[in-house]
Amino acid sequence: MRLLRYVYSRLSEDLLLLALVFGFVLFALFTPLQWHQLHELVNWHTIAILGGLMVLSRGLEDSGALVQSGYWLLAHTHSERALALALVLFAALLSAVITNDVALFIVVPLTISLSKLADLPIGRLVIFQALAVNAGSAVSPIGNPQNLYLWQRSGDSFISFIWQMLPISAWMLAALLLITTLAFSGRQIDIHTLAAASPTRRKLFWVSLLCFPTFLLLLEWGFISLAVTGVLLLYLFCWRRVLQGVDWLILIIFVLMFVNLGLLAQLPFMIQATDKLLALPGGEITGTILLSQIISNVPATIFLAEFSQHWYGLAWGANVGGFGLAIGSLANLIALRLGKQPGLWLPFHAWSIAMLLISLLGAFLLMRFIS
């Protein structure tokens, strides 16, 4: 009963989940696929790996070490611009390791807490952290859900995926750092007081940190079940509260995305529309960017992967498509929601659309140079 009440409360609060459930009901009625075949539409390896990463990320978060590093950062930066650049780099690097969405749950509350210690442009910092996790996560196979999915579909090695994504990610991050330099002043930060951060749970931090490379090596060698099972058992017996803090309903959201988009891809008119979308100049890059502005980049990736095996074209387009409209990436919506600052939507879109145009230009130039 407690589980049912929890699911009901989340359904009533989470519009995305509610839309996916409603969409599933409609597609189940109007598509010929049998119920016992629905599981074939889900990439269960991606779901399992995402679950393992969520647990490891939660372990790092609960250790308190990342928040403590933020307080240290404020104590060692002396201007608004320097702090903004440091937070952007911190968010970008963190997102490449623990996924963009999870990184925001760490860096945005951290930034808001810093406002108690100094006068800072919190709203603008939150906007740039949303942009930072989109740029930083692009380089890594585990940086965001669309990369994780395409990495699994491509069958390439971890390093090979990074190498293919490095040009566009470096372009986006360099552009963002330049814009950050222009967007923040060199005004000195006046620190009112520097409160001590909460104590760090060192054992939890080091175990979680060391588990990341072990987890990735097992994935690289094809031992996905062993890696995920090992992580779950470790935290179940040693830090059960970490498992309780993971938002497991996110996995249900991704399962529903796979099922809904798999059913949608079977409709005849969608096949024709997708062929026209992928025939646009720029192919998969342009098509994924445009579709991301309508249904967000993760669903766009899952959907278009049914029609194209140009994995890196899809990956470049999905990551560039995270900029632009807020719907382009769930990370944008998470940052704006966590920020709790009035009037963020208009300035967010001003900076985000600028990043979309610059990143799109970079994608076309880089693809021409590389090819």
PDB file of N, CA, C and O in Angstrom, residues 184-248:
ATOM      1  N   PHE A 184      29.568  37.536 -16.511  1.00  0.00           N
ATOM      2  CA  PHE A 184      29.788  37.836 -15.092  1.00  0.00           C
ATOM      3  C   PHE A 184      30.884  38.891 -14.956  1.00  0.00           C
ATOM      4  O   PHE A 184      31.865  38.885 -15.707  1.00  0.00           O
ATOM      5  N   SER A 185      30.706  39.756 -13.993  1.00  0.00           N
ATOM      6  CA  SER A 185      31.647  40.854 -13.793  1.00  0.00           C
ATOM      7  C   SER A 185      32.849  40.407 -12.968  1.00  0.00           C
ATOM      8  O   SER A 185      32.840  39.330 -12.368  1.00  0.00           O
ATOM      9  N   GLY A 186      33.839  41.260 -12.942  1.00  0.00           N
ATOM     10  CA  GLY A 186      35.032  40.989 -12.130  1.00  0.00           C
ATOM     11  C   GLY A 186      34.900  41.532 -10.716  1.00  0.00           C
ATOM     12  O   GLY A 186      35.913  41.659 -10.020  1.00  0.00           O
ATOM     13  N   ARG A 187      33.680  41.835 -10.308  1.00  0.00           N
ATOM     14  CA  ARG A 187      33.450  42.398  -8.964  1.00  0.00           C
ATOM     15  C   ARG A 187      33.948  41.445  -7.881  1.00  0.00           C
ATOM     16  O   ARG A 187      33.734  40.245  -7.947  1.00  0.00           O
ATOM     17  N   GLN A 188      34.586  42.025  -6.886  1.00  0.00           N
ATOM     18  CA  GLN A 188      35.086  41.221  -5.777  1.00  0.00           C
ATOM     19  C   GLN A 188      33.927  40.677  -4.944  1.00  0.00           C
ATOM     20  O   GLN A 188      32.912  41.350  -4.743  1.00  0.00           O
ATOM     21  N   ILE A 189      34.074  39.454  -4.470  1.00  0.00           N
ATOM     22  CA  ILE A 189      33.044  38.833  -3.644  1.00  0.00           C
ATOM     23  C   ILE A 189      33.270  39.230  -2.191  1.00  0.00           C
ATOM     24  O   ILE A 189      34.370  39.066  -1.650  1.00  0.00           O
ATOM     25  N   ASP A 190      32.226  39.761  -1.587  1.00  0.00           N
ATOM     26  CA  ASP A 190      32.286  40.135  -0.175  1.00  0.00           C
ATOM     27  C   ASP A 190      31.669  39.012   0.649  1.00  0.00           C
ATOM     28  O   ASP A 190      30.446  38.840   0.683  1.00  0.00           O
ATOM     29  N   ILE A 191      32.500  38.200   1.277  1.00  0.00           N
ATOM     30  CA  ILE A 191      32.028  37.065   2.064  1.00  0.00           C
ATOM     31  C   ILE A 191      31.609  37.548   3.449  1.00  0.00           C
ATOM     32  O   ILE A 191      32.409  38.118   4.186  1.00  0.00           O
ATOM     33  N   HIS A 192      30.319  37.321   3.769  1.00  0.00           N
ATOM     34  CA  HIS A 192      29.807  37.734   5.081  1.00  0.00           C
ATOM     35  C   HIS A 192      30.375  36.835   6.179  1.00  0.00           C
ATOM     36  O   HIS A 192      30.876  37.291   7.187  1.00  0.00           O
ATOM     37  N   THR A 193      30.243  35.560   5.975  1.00  0.00           N
ATOM     38  CA  THR A 193      30.742  34.583   6.948  1.00  0.00           C
ATOM     39  C   THR A 193      30.936  33.267   6.219  1.00  0.00           C
ATOM     40  O   THR A 193      30.225  32.990   5.253  1.00  0.00           O
ATOM     41  N   LEU A 194      31.868  32.475   6.654  1.00  0.00           N
ATOM     42  CA  LEU A 194      32.126  31.192   6.010  1.00  0.00           C
ATOM     43  C   LEU A 194      31.832  30.072   6.999  1.00  0.00           C
ATOM     44  O   LEU A 194      32.679  29.697   7.805  1.00  0.00           O
ATOM     45  N   ALA A 195      30.611  29.599   6.956  1.00  0.00           N
ATOM     46  CA  ALA A 195      30.204  28.537   7.873  1.00  0.00           C
ATOM     47  C   ALA A 195      30.887  27.225   7.497  1.00  0.00           C
ATOM     48  O   ALA A 195      31.193  26.971   6.330  1.00  0.00           O
ATOM     49  N   ALA A 196      31.101  26.413   8.485  1.00  0.00           N
ATOM     50  CA  ALA A 196      31.719  25.112   8.230  1.00  0.00           C
ATOM     51  C   ALA A 196      30.724  24.192   7.531  1.00  0.00           C
ATOM     52  O   ALA A 196      29.543  24.150   7.883  1.00  0.00           O
ATOM     53  N   ALA A 197      31.199  23.481   6.528  1.00  0.00           N
ATOM     54  CA  ALA A 197      30.322  22.536   5.825  1.00  0.00           C
ATOM     55  C   ALA A 197      30.064  21.331   6.721  1.00  0.00           C
ATOM     56  O   ALA A 197      30.779  21.080   7.692  1.00  0.00           O
ATOM     57  N   SER A 198      29.013  20.614   6.408  1.00  0.00           N
ATOM     58  CA  SER A 198      28.684  19.422   7.185  1.00  0.00           C
ATOM     59  C   SER A 198      29.825  18.407   7.073  1.00  0.00           C
ATOM     60  O   SER A 198      30.528  18.355   6.062  1.00  0.00           O
ATOM     61  N   PRO A 199      30.051  17.594   8.109  1.00  0.00           N
ATOM     62  CA  PRO A 199      31.177  16.648   8.099  1.00  0.00           C
ATOM     63  C   PRO A 199      31.059  15.634   6.967  1.00  0.00           C
ATOM     64  O   PRO A 199      29.964  15.242   6.572  1.00  0.00           O
ATOM     65  N   THR A 200      32.201  15.221   6.464  1.00  0.00           N
ATOM     66  CA  THR A 200      32.242  14.271   5.356  1.00  0.00           C
ATOM     67  C   THR A 200      32.272  12.839   5.879  1.00  0.00           C
ATOM     68  O   THR A 200      32.998  12.525   6.834  1.00  0.00           O
ATOM     69  N   ARG A 201      31.474  11.984   5.261  1.00  0.00           N
ATOM     70  CA  ARG A 201      31.514  10.548   5.568  1.00  0.00           C
ATOM     71  C   ARG A 201      32.583   9.947   4.659  1.00  0.00           C
ATOM     72  O   ARG A 201      32.305   9.525   3.534  1.00  0.00           O
ATOM     73  N   ARG A 202      33.790   9.912   5.146  1.00  0.00           N
ATOM     74  CA  ARG A 202      34.943   9.594   4.308  1.00  0.00           C
ATOM     75  C   ARG A 202      34.875   8.188   3.710  1.00  0.00           C
ATOM     76  O   ARG A 202      35.207   7.992   2.541  1.00  0.00           O
ATOM     77  N   LYS A 203      34.471   7.217   4.501  1.00  0.00           N
ATOM     78  CA  LYS A 203      34.422   5.841   3.993  1.00  0.00           C
ATOM     79  C   LYS A 203      33.432   5.730   2.842  1.00  0.00           C
ATOM     80  O   LYS A 203      33.724   5.113   1.803  1.00  0.00           O
ATOM     81  N   LEU A 204      32.250   6.335   3.001  1.00  0.00           N
ATOM     82  CA  LEU A 204      31.240   6.315   1.938  1.00  0.00           C
ATOM     83  C   LEU A 204      31.762   7.018   0.689  1.00  0.00           C
ATOM     84  O   LEU A 204      31.557   6.544  -0.437  1.00  0.00           O
ATOM     85  N   PHE A 205      32.455   8.134   0.888  1.00  0.00           N
ATOM     86  CA  PHE A 205      32.996   8.878  -0.253  1.00  0.00           C
ATOM     87  C   PHE A 205      34.012   8.050  -1.023  1.00  0.00           C
ATOM     88  O   PHE A 205      33.927   7.917  -2.247  1.00  0.00           O
ATOM     89  N   TRP A 206      34.990   7.475  -0.332  1.00  0.00           N
ATOM     90  CA  TRP A 206      36.066   6.759  -1.018  1.00  0.00           C
ATOM     91  C   TRP A 206      35.573   5.479  -1.679  1.00  0.00           C
ATOM     92  O   TRP A 206      35.981   5.141  -2.793  1.00  0.00           O
ATOM     93  N   VAL A 207      34.662   4.765  -1.002  1.00  0.00           N
ATOM     94  CA  VAL A 207      34.115   3.548  -1.606  1.00  0.00           C
ATOM     95  C   VAL A 207      33.323   3.899  -2.863  1.00  0.00           C
ATOM     96  O   VAL A 207      33.471   3.254  -3.908  1.00  0.00           O
ATOM     97  N   SER A 208      32.479   4.938  -2.781  1.00  0.00           N
ATOM     98  CA  SER A 208      31.681   5.341  -3.943  1.00  0.00           C
ATOM     99  C   SER A 208      32.573   5.809  -5.085  1.00  0.00           C
ATOM    100  O   SER A 208      32.335   5.482  -6.255  1.00  0.00           O
ATOM    101  N   LEU A 209      33.619   6.559  -4.729  1.00  0.00           N
ATOM    102  CA  LEU A 209      34.526   7.072  -5.753  1.00  0.00           C
ATOM    103  C   LEU A 209      35.281   5.944  -6.441  1.00  0.00           C
ATOM    104  O   LEU A 209      35.379   5.904  -7.674  1.00  0.00           O
ATOM    105  N   LEU A 210      35.802   5.005  -5.657  1.00  0.00           N
ATOM    106  CA  LEU A 210      36.569   3.902  -6.231  1.00  0.00           C
ATOM    107  C   LEU A 210      35.684   2.912  -6.984  1.00  0.00           C
ATOM    108  O   LEU A 210      36.154   2.216  -7.890  1.00  0.00           O
ATOM    109  N   CYS A 211      34.409   2.862  -6.631  1.00  0.00           N
ATOM    110  CA  CYS A 211      33.488   1.950  -7.330  1.00  0.00           C
ATOM    111  C   CYS A 211      33.206   2.414  -8.758  1.00  0.00           C
ATOM    112  O   CYS A 211      32.870   1.584  -9.614  1.00  0.00           O
ATOM    113  N   PHE A 212      33.326   3.716  -9.018  1.00  0.00           N
ATOM    114  CA  PHE A 212      33.042   4.221 -10.352  1.00  0.00           C
ATOM    115  C   PHE A 212      33.932   3.589 -11.416  1.00  0.00           C
ATOM    116  O   PHE A 212      33.427   3.014 -12.393  1.00  0.00           O
ATOM    117  N   PRO A 213      35.276   3.668 -11.297  1.00  0.00           N
ATOM    118  CA  PRO A 213      36.110   3.040 -12.344  1.00  0.00           C
ATOM    119  C   PRO A 213      35.931   1.526 -12.407  1.00  0.00           C
ATOM    120  O   PRO A 213      35.972   0.943 -13.497  1.00  0.00           O
ATOM    121  N   THR A 214      35.715   0.886 -11.254  1.00  0.00           N
ATOM    122  CA  THR A 214      35.475  -0.566 -11.256  1.00  0.00           C
ATOM    123  C   THR A 214      34.199  -0.895 -12.023  1.00  0.00           C
ATOM    124  O   THR A 214      34.164  -1.829 -12.839  1.00  0.00           O
ATOM    125  N   PHE A 215      33.165  -0.129 -11.755  1.00  0.00           N
ATOM    126  CA  PHE A 215      31.869  -0.301 -12.436  1.00  0.00           C
ATOM    127  C   PHE A 215      32.036  -0.132 -13.945  1.00  0.00           C
ATOM    128  O   PHE A 215      31.539  -0.944 -14.748  1.00  0.00           O
ATOM    129  N   LEU A 216      32.766   0.905 -14.351  1.00  0.00           N
ATOM    130  CA  LEU A 216      32.939   1.188 -15.786  1.00  0.00           C
ATOM    131  C   LEU A 216      33.784   0.109 -16.470  1.00  0.00           C
ATOM    132  O   LEU A 216      33.515  -0.249 -17.621  1.00  0.00           O
ATOM    133  N   LEU A 217      34.795  -0.393 -15.772  1.00  0.00           N
ATOM    134  CA  LEU A 217      35.614  -1.464 -16.355  1.00  0.00           C
ATOM    135  C   LEU A 217      34.788  -2.730 -16.575  1.00  0.00           C
ATOM    136  O   LEU A 217      34.908  -3.386 -17.610  1.00  0.00           O
ATOM    137  N   LEU A 218      33.933  -3.062 -15.618  1.00  0.00           N
ATOM    138  CA  LEU A 218      33.072  -4.233 -15.777  1.00  0.00           C
ATOM    139  C   LEU A 218      32.099  -4.053 -16.946  1.00  0.00           C
ATOM    140  O   LEU A 218      31.833  -4.997 -17.696  1.00  0.00           O
ATOM    141  N   LEU A 219      31.601  -2.825 -17.118  1.00  0.00           N
ATOM    142  CA  LEU A 219      30.731  -2.548 -18.267  1.00  0.00           C
ATOM    143  C   LEU A 219      31.506  -2.718 -19.573  1.00  0.00           C
ATOM    144  O   LEU A 219      30.998  -3.288 -20.546  1.00  0.00           O
ATOM    145  N   GLU A 220      32.730  -2.206 -19.578  1.00  0.00           N
ATOM    146  CA  GLU A 220      33.568  -2.278 -20.768  1.00  0.00           C
ATOM    147  C   GLU A 220      33.846  -3.726 -21.161  1.00  0.00           C
ATOM    148  O   GLU A 220      33.896  -4.065 -22.350  1.00  0.00           O
ATOM    149  N   TRP A 221      33.990  -4.585 -20.168  1.00  0.00           N
ATOM    150  CA  TRP A 221      34.285  -5.995 -20.433  1.00  0.00           C
ATOM    151  C   TRP A 221      33.031  -6.827 -20.655  1.00  0.00           C
ATOM    152  O   TRP A 221      33.108  -8.031 -20.876  1.00  0.00           O
ATOM    153  N   GLY A 222      31.865  -6.188 -20.575  1.00  0.00           N
ATOM    154  CA  GLY A 222      30.609  -6.877 -20.859  1.00  0.00           C
ATOM    155  C   GLY A 222      29.928  -7.520 -19.673  1.00  0.00           C
ATOM    156  O   GLY A 222      28.921  -8.211 -19.836  1.00  0.00           O
ATOM    157  N   PHE A 223      30.448  -7.285 -18.449  1.00  0.00           N
ATOM    158  CA  PHE A 223      29.850  -7.886 -17.245  1.00  0.00           C
ATOM    159  C   PHE A 223      28.834  -6.930 -16.626  1.00  0.00           C
ATOM    160  O   PHE A 223      28.994  -6.484 -15.482  1.00  0.00           O
ATOM    161  N   ILE A 224      27.788  -6.611 -17.374  1.00  0.00           N
ATOM    162  CA  ILE A 224      26.816  -5.618 -16.925  1.00  0.00           C
ATOM    163  C   ILE A 224      26.053  -6.112 -15.698  1.00  0.00           C
ATOM    164  O   ILE A 224      25.905  -5.398 -14.697  1.00  0.00           O
ATOM    165  N   SER A 225      25.568  -7.352 -15.748  1.00  0.00           N
ATOM    166  CA  SER A 225      24.790  -7.898 -14.620  1.00  0.00           C
ATOM    167  C   SER A 225      25.627  -7.952 -13.355  1.00  0.00           C
ATOM    168  O   SER A 225      25.141  -7.623 -12.258  1.00  0.00           O
ATOM    169  N   LEU A 226      26.887  -8.373 -13.481  1.00  0.00           N
ATOM    170  CA  LEU A 226      27.772  -8.454 -12.322  1.00  0.00           C
ATOM    171  C   LEU A 226      28.009  -7.071 -11.722  1.00  0.00           C
ATOM    172  O   LEU A 226      27.974  -6.895 -10.495  1.00  0.00           O
ATOM    173  N   ALA A 227      28.241  -6.070 -12.578  1.00  0.00           N
ATOM    174  CA  ALA A 227      28.512  -4.717 -12.108  1.00  0.00           C
ATOM    175  C   ALA A 227      27.323  -4.139 -11.352  1.00  0.00           C
ATOM    176  O   ALA A 227      27.469  -3.612 -10.239  1.00  0.00           O
ATOM    177  N   VAL A 228      26.132  -4.256 -11.926  1.00  0.00           N
ATOM    178  CA  VAL A 228      24.936  -3.676 -11.312  1.00  0.00           C
ATOM    179  C   VAL A 228      24.570  -4.426 -10.035  1.00  0.00           C
ATOM    180  O   VAL A 228      24.280  -3.817  -8.996  1.00  0.00           O
ATOM    181  N   THR A 229      24.622  -5.752 -10.076  1.00  0.00           N
ATOM    182  CA  THR A 229      24.296  -6.549  -8.895  1.00  0.00           C
ATOM    183  C   THR A 229      25.276  -6.264  -7.757  1.00  0.00           C
ATOM    184  O   THR A 229      24.871  -6.140  -6.588  1.00  0.00           O
ATOM    185  N   GLY A 230      26.543  -6.147  -8.088  1.00  0.00           N
ATOM    186  CA  GLY A 230      27.557  -5.863  -7.078  1.00  0.00           C
ATOM    187  C   GLY A 230      27.313  -4.536  -6.378  1.00  0.00           C
ATOM    188  O   GLY A 230      27.423  -4.432  -5.146  1.00  0.00           O
ATOM    189  N   VAL A 231      26.976  -3.509  -7.157  1.00  0.00           N
ATOM    190  CA  VAL A 231      26.698  -2.190  -6.576  1.00  0.00           C
ATOM    191  C   VAL A 231      25.484  -2.247  -5.653  1.00  0.00           C
ATOM    192  O   VAL A 231      25.503  -1.731  -4.528  1.00  0.00           O
ATOM    193  N   LEU A 232      24.421  -2.878  -6.111  1.00  0.00           N
ATOM    194  CA  LEU A 232      23.200  -2.959  -5.307  1.00  0.00           C
ATOM    195  C   LEU A 232      23.441  -3.702  -3.996  1.00  0.00           C
ATOM    196  O   LEU A 232      22.991  -3.267  -2.928  1.00  0.00           O
ATOM    197  N   LEU A 233      24.170  -4.813  -4.052  1.00  0.00           N
ATOM    198  CA  LEU A 233      24.432  -5.586  -2.846  1.00  0.00           C
ATOM    199  C   LEU A 233      25.350  -4.832  -1.876  1.00  0.00           C
ATOM    200  O   LEU A 233      25.161  -4.875  -0.657  1.00  0.00           O
ATOM    201  N   LEU A 234      26.335  -4.131  -2.424  1.00  0.00           N
ATOM    202  CA  LEU A 234      27.261  -3.376  -1.577  1.00  0.00           C
ATOM    203  C   LEU A 234      26.513  -2.350  -0.734  1.00  0.00           C
ATOM    204  O   LEU A 234      26.695  -2.276   0.499  1.00  0.00           O
ATOM    205  N   TYR A 235      25.654  -1.557  -1.376  1.00  0.00           N
ATOM    206  CA  TYR A 235      24.944  -0.511  -0.635  1.00  0.00           C
ATOM    207  C   TYR A 235      23.795  -1.074   0.194  1.00  0.00           C
ATOM    208  O   TYR A 235      23.429  -0.492   1.217  1.00  0.00           O
ATOM    209  N   LEU A 236      23.243  -2.200  -0.224  1.00  0.00           N
ATOM    210  CA  LEU A 236      22.177  -2.831   0.554  1.00  0.00           C
ATOM    211  C   LEU A 236      22.686  -3.264   1.918  1.00  0.00           C
ATOM    212  O   LEU A 236      22.006  -3.075   2.948  1.00  0.00           O
ATOM    213  N   PHE A 237      23.905  -3.804   1.964  1.00  0.00           N
ATOM    214  CA  PHE A 237      24.435  -4.322   3.225  1.00  0.00           C
ATOM    215  C   PHE A 237      25.247  -3.294   4.014  1.00  0.00           C
ATOM    216  O   PHE A 237      25.388  -3.416   5.231  1.00  0.00           O
ATOM    217  N   CYS A 238      25.766  -2.267   3.327  1.00  0.00           N
ATOM    218  CA  CYS A 238      26.640  -1.310   4.017  1.00  0.00           C
ATOM    219  C   CYS A 238      26.003   0.067   4.233  1.00  0.00           C
ATOM    220  O   CYS A 238      26.205   0.687   5.277  1.00  0.00           O
ATOM    221  N   TRP A 239      25.259   0.570   3.242  1.00  0.00           N
ATOM    222  CA  TRP A 239      24.654   1.903   3.347  1.00  0.00           C
ATOM    223  C   TRP A 239      23.243   1.864   2.752  1.00  0.00           C
ATOM    224  O   TRP A 239      22.989   2.399   1.670  1.00  0.00           O
ATOM    225  N   ARG A 240      22.343   1.224   3.475  1.00  0.00           N
ATOM    226  CA  ARG A 240      20.991   1.031   2.951  1.00  0.00           C
ATOM    227  C   ARG A 240      20.274   2.361   2.716  1.00  0.00           C
ATOM    228  O   ARG A 240      19.428   2.478   1.837  1.00  0.00           O
ATOM    229  N   ARG A 241      20.620   3.388   3.488  1.00  0.00           N
ATOM    230  CA  ARG A 241      19.975   4.697   3.332  1.00  0.00           C
ATOM    231  C   ARG A 241      20.270   5.305   1.958  1.00  0.00           C
ATOM    232  O   ARG A 241      19.485   6.097   1.452  1.00  0.00           O
ATOM    233  N   VAL A 242      21.414   4.964   1.386  1.00  0.00           N
ATOM    234  CA  VAL A 242      21.732   5.450   0.044  1.00  0.00           C
ATOM    235  C   VAL A 242      20.708   4.930  -0.965  1.00  0.00           C
ATOM    236  O   VAL A 242      20.189   5.671  -1.796  1.00  0.00           O
ATOM    237  N   LEU A 243      20.395   3.645  -0.874  1.00  0.00           N
ATOM    238  CA  LEU A 243      19.387   3.062  -1.772  1.00  0.00           C
ATOM    239  C   LEU A 243      18.026   3.688  -1.549  1.00  0.00           C
ATOM    240  O   LEU A 243      17.269   3.911  -2.500  1.00  0.00           O
ATOM    241  N   GLN A 244      17.694   4.000  -0.309  1.00  0.00           N
ATOM    242  CA  GLN A 244      16.409   4.618  -0.007  1.00  0.00           C
ATOM    243  C   GLN A 244      16.324   6.035  -0.570  1.00  0.00           C
ATOM    244  O   GLN A 244      15.225   6.523  -0.848  1.00  0.00           O
ATOM    245  N   GLY A 245      17.476   6.679  -0.750  1.00  0.00           N
ATOM    246  CA  GLY A 245      17.484   8.052  -1.265  1.00  0.00           C
ATOM    247  C   GLY A 245      17.456   8.149  -2.778  1.00  0.00           C
ATOM    248  O   GLY A 245      17.299   9.248  -3.328  1.00  0.00           O
ATOM    249  N   VAL A 246      17.621   7.027  -3.474  1.00  0.00           N
ATOM    250  CA  VAL A 246      17.600   7.034  -4.946  1.00  0.00           C
ATOM    251  C   VAL A 246      16.156   7.167  -5.444  1.00  0.00           C
ATOM    252  O   VAL A 246      15.252   6.515  -4.922  1.00  0.00           O
ATOM    253  N   ASP A 247      15.954   8.003  -6.443  1.00  0.00           N
ATOM    254  CA  ASP A 247      14.624   8.176  -7.030  1.00  0.00           C
ATOM    255  C   ASP A 247      14.399   7.078  -8.068  1.00  0.00           C
ATOM    256  O   ASP A 247      14.585   7.269  -9.269  1.00  0.00           O
ATOM    257  N   TRP A 248      13.961   5.912  -7.604  1.00  0.00           N
ATOM    258  CA  TRP A 248      13.820   4.752  -8.479  1.00  0.00           C
ATOM    259  C   TRP A 248      12.740   4.943  -9.538  1.00  0.00           C
ATOM    260  O   TRP A 248      12.768   4.265 -10.572  1.00  0.00           O
TER     261      TRP A 248
END
